[in-house]
C-alpha positions as YAML, in Angstrom:
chain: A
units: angstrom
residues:
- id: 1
  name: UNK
  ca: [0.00, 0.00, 0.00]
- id: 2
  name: UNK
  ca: [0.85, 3.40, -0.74]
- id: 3
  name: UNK
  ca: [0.30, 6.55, 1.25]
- id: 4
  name: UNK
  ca: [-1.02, 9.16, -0.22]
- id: 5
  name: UNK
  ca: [-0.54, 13.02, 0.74]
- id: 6
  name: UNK
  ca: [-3.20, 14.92, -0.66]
- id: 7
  name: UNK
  ca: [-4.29, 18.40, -0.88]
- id: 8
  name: UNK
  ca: [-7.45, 17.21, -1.57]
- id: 9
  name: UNK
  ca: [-9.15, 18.07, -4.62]
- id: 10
  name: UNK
  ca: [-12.63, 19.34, -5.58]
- id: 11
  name: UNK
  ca: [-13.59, 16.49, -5.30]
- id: 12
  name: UNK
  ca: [-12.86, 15.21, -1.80]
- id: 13
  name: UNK
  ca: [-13.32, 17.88, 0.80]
- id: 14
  name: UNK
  ca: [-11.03, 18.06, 3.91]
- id: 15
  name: UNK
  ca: [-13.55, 17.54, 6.41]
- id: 16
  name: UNK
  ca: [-14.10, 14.22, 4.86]
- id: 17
  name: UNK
  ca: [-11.06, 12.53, 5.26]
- id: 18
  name: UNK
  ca: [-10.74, 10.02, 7.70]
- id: 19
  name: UNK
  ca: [-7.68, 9.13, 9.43]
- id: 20
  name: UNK
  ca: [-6.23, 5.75, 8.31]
- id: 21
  name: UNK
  ca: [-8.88, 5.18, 5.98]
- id: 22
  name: UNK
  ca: [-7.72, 3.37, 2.67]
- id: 23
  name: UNK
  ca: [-9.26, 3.82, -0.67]
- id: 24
  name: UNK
  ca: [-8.84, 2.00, -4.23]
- id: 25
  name: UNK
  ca: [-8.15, 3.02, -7.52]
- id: 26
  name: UNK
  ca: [-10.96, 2.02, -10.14]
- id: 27
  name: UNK
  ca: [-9.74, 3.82, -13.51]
- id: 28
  name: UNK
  ca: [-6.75, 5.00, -15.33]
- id: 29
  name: UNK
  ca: [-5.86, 8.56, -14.92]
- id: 30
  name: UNK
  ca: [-8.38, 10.79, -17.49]
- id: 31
  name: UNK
  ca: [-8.85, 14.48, -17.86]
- id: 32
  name: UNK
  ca: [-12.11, 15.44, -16.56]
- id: 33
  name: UNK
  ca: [-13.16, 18.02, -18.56]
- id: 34
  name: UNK
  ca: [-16.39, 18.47, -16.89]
- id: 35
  name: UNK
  ca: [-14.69, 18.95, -13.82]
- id: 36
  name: UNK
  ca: [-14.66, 23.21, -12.59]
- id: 37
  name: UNK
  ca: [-10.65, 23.22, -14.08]
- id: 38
  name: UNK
  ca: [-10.22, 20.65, -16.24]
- id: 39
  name: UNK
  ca: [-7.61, 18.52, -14.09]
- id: 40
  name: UNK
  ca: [-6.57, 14.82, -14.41]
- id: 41
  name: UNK
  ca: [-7.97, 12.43, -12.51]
- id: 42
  name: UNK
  ca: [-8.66, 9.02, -11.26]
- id: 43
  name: UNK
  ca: [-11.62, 7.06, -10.09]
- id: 44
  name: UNK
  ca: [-11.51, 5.98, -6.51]
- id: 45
  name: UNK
  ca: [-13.33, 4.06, -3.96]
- id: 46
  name: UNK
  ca: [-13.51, 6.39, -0.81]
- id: 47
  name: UNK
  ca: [-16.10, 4.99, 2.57]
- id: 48
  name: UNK
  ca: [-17.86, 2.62, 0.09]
- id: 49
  name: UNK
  ca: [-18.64, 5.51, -2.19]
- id: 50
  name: UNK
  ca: [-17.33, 5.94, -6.04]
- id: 51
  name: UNK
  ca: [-15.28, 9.62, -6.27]
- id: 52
  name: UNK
  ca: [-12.36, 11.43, -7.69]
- id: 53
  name: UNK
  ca: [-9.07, 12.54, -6.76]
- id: 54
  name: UNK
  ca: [-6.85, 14.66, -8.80]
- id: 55
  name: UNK
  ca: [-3.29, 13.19, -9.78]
- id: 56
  name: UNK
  ca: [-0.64, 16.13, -9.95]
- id: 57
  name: UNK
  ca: [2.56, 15.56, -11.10]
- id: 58
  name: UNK
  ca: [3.51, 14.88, -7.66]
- id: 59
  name: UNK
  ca: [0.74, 12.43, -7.20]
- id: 60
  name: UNK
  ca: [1.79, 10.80, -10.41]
- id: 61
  name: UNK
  ca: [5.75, 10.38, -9.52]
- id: 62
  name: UNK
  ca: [4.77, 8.88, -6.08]
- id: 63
  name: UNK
  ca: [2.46, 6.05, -7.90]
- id: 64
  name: UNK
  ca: [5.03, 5.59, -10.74]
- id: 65
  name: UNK
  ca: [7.30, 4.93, -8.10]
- id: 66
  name: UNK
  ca: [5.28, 2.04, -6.27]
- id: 67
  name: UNK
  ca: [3.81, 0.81, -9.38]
- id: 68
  name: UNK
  ca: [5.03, 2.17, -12.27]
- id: 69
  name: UNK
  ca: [5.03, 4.17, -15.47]
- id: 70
  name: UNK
  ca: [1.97, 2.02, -16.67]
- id: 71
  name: UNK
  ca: [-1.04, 3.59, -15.33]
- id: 72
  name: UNK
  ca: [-3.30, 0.39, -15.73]
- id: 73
  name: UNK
  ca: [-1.02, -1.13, -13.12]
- id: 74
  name: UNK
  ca: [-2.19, 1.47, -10.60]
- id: 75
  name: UNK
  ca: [-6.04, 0.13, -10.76]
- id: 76
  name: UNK
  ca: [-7.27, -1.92, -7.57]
- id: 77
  name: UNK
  ca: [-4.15, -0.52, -5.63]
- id: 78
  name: UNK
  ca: [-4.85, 0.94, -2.07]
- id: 79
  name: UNK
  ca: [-3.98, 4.08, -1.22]
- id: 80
  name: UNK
  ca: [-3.81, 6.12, 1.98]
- id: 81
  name: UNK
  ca: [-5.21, 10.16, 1.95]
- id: 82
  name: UNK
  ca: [-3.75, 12.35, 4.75]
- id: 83
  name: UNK
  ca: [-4.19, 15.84, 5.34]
- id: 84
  name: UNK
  ca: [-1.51, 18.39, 5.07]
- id: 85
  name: UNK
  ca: [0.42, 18.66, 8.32]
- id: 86
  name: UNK
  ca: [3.59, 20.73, 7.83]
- id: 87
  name: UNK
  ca: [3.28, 24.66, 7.20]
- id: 88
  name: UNK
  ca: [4.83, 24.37, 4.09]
- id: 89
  name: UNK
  ca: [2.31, 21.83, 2.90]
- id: 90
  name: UNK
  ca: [-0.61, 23.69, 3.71]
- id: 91
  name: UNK
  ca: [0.77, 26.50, 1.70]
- id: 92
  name: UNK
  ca: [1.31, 24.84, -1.07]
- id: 93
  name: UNK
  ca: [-0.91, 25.09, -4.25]
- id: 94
  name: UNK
  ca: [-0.17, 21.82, -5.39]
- id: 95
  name: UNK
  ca: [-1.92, 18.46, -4.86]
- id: 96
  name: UNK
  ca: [0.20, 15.90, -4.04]
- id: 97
  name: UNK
  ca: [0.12, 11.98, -3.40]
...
């Protein structure tokens, strides 16, 4: 498994995360153009419900690390979301996993 750091985006809110709760990857990475900015993004499954998270470049070098450059090898993998806890994460406009 994989922890994730997250600046969560539009799609999860903050207030939602749980600690130590997992979630799993259902798609490839896709631009979701319906989405307020278009961003890219993956499918997850979050507390038994289907959302989105977006995957930064940050986000994507942490996965490509674990499972590599091919992003159907990232689907069904667990990840972890955490909140920003340093100062200089929280100012940071970036989304990371």
């Amino acid at each position: 498994m994989v922890n994730i750091k997250s600046f969560i985006s539009e799609f999860i809110q903050p207030a939602e995360i749980l600690e130590g709760e997992t979630a799993k990857i259902r798609t490839e990475p896709y631009f979701d153009e319906d989405a307020q900015f278009e961003s890219l993004v993956a499918e997850i499954d979050y507390c038994n419900e289907k959302r989105k998270i977006n995957i930064s470049k940050s986000n994507a070098r942490h996965l490509s690390r674990a499972w590599g450059d091919d992003t159907k090898n990232w689907i069904q993998k667990e990840i972890l979301i955490m909140l920003p806890k340093t100062d200089e994460e929280k100012k940071s406009r970036n989304k990371f996993i």
